[in-house]
XYZ file of C-alpha atoms in Angstrom:
112
model
C 3.039 13.057 44.822
C 2.173 16.770 44.749
C -1.497 16.525 45.713
C -3.851 19.467 45.317
C -7.510 19.297 46.350
C -10.039 21.822 45.159
C -13.774 22.203 44.578
C -15.196 20.853 41.344
C -15.504 23.657 38.764
C -17.435 23.870 35.467
C -14.185 23.321 33.521
C -13.809 19.894 35.202
C -16.744 18.161 33.507
C -14.689 15.658 31.462
C -12.312 14.586 34.252
C -15.088 14.527 36.795
C -17.278 12.319 34.583
C -14.370 9.983 33.872
C -13.660 9.542 37.600
C -17.302 9.196 38.605
C -17.937 6.675 35.819
C -14.975 4.618 37.110
C -16.402 4.832 40.629
C -19.812 3.660 39.424
C -18.205 0.858 37.404
C -16.396 -0.285 40.538
C -19.820 -0.727 42.161
C -21.131 -2.412 38.993
C -23.691 0.281 38.280
C -24.395 3.057 35.825
C -26.477 6.196 35.665
C -28.114 7.958 32.734
C -26.616 10.960 30.967
C -29.405 13.013 32.589
C -28.093 12.030 36.030
C -24.532 12.983 35.029
C -25.784 16.336 33.735
C -27.957 17.050 36.787
C -25.384 15.968 39.343
C -22.579 17.972 37.749
C -24.810 21.030 37.478
C -25.713 20.757 41.161
C -22.088 20.316 42.205
C -21.100 23.493 40.326
C -24.035 25.663 41.346
C -22.766 28.366 43.755
C -26.314 28.911 45.015
C -26.707 25.257 45.988
C -24.307 24.676 48.859
C -25.930 21.498 50.188
C -24.343 19.288 47.513
C -20.638 19.662 46.898
C -17.636 17.889 45.473
C -13.871 18.008 45.428
C -11.241 16.734 43.017
C -7.715 15.629 43.892
C -4.938 16.350 41.427
C -1.396 15.080 41.179
C 0.035 17.896 39.108
C -2.377 18.250 36.178
C -3.764 14.697 36.491
C -7.109 14.252 38.293
C -6.623 11.245 40.570
C -9.635 11.246 42.905
C -12.995 12.663 43.785
C -15.382 12.988 46.662
C -19.011 14.111 46.820
C -20.646 15.236 50.044
C -24.025 16.527 51.109
C -25.201 18.695 54.004
C -28.606 17.871 55.443
C -30.768 18.339 58.491
C -30.565 15.796 61.269
C -33.214 14.966 63.829
C -30.738 14.748 66.710
C -28.902 18.043 66.062
C -29.742 21.673 65.420
C -26.997 22.146 62.822
C -26.808 20.298 59.516
C -24.597 17.263 59.288
C -22.293 16.267 56.453
C -22.750 12.989 54.603
C -19.793 11.786 52.523
C -21.520 10.121 49.592
C -18.910 9.079 46.980
C -15.159 8.620 47.394
C -12.913 7.417 44.592
C -9.180 7.268 43.838
C -7.693 5.916 40.631
C -6.338 2.386 41.160
C -2.754 3.460 40.461
C -2.789 5.966 43.354
C -4.571 3.842 45.960
C -2.530 3.476 49.089
C -0.795 6.840 48.619
C -3.055 8.906 50.851
C -5.400 10.360 48.206
C -8.527 8.984 49.872
C -7.439 10.154 53.317
C -6.635 13.619 51.957
C -10.085 13.876 50.347
C -11.813 12.770 53.560
C -9.779 15.280 55.582
C -10.676 18.043 53.120
C -14.384 17.237 53.515
C -13.971 17.187 57.291
C -12.341 20.623 57.256
C -15.114 22.035 55.073
C -17.828 20.399 57.185
C -16.372 21.916 60.383
C -16.392 25.348 58.741
C -19.936 24.859 57.461
């Protein structure tokens, strides 16, 4: 697997929504179209760095996603990073996609 991980971009709306819908379905829940629209807009807003997301690709195929949020913490001066959603397509589970997404968030959180 030739895995590439990169930030979610405006051009990713369709693949992002497909992956997030599958994630929500796994947890037997749904959200309204307004929530999809708002969340995607926030994830792509360069002026809103507290809410971010990454996509994992195997070649041209999107195979996983992660969302994470920075927020204040009462026990620390600096913000902390909360990993909110993590999903890998069933056919790639066990191949390291989830671990790679978590490590990518960890790297970005350390830099933040």
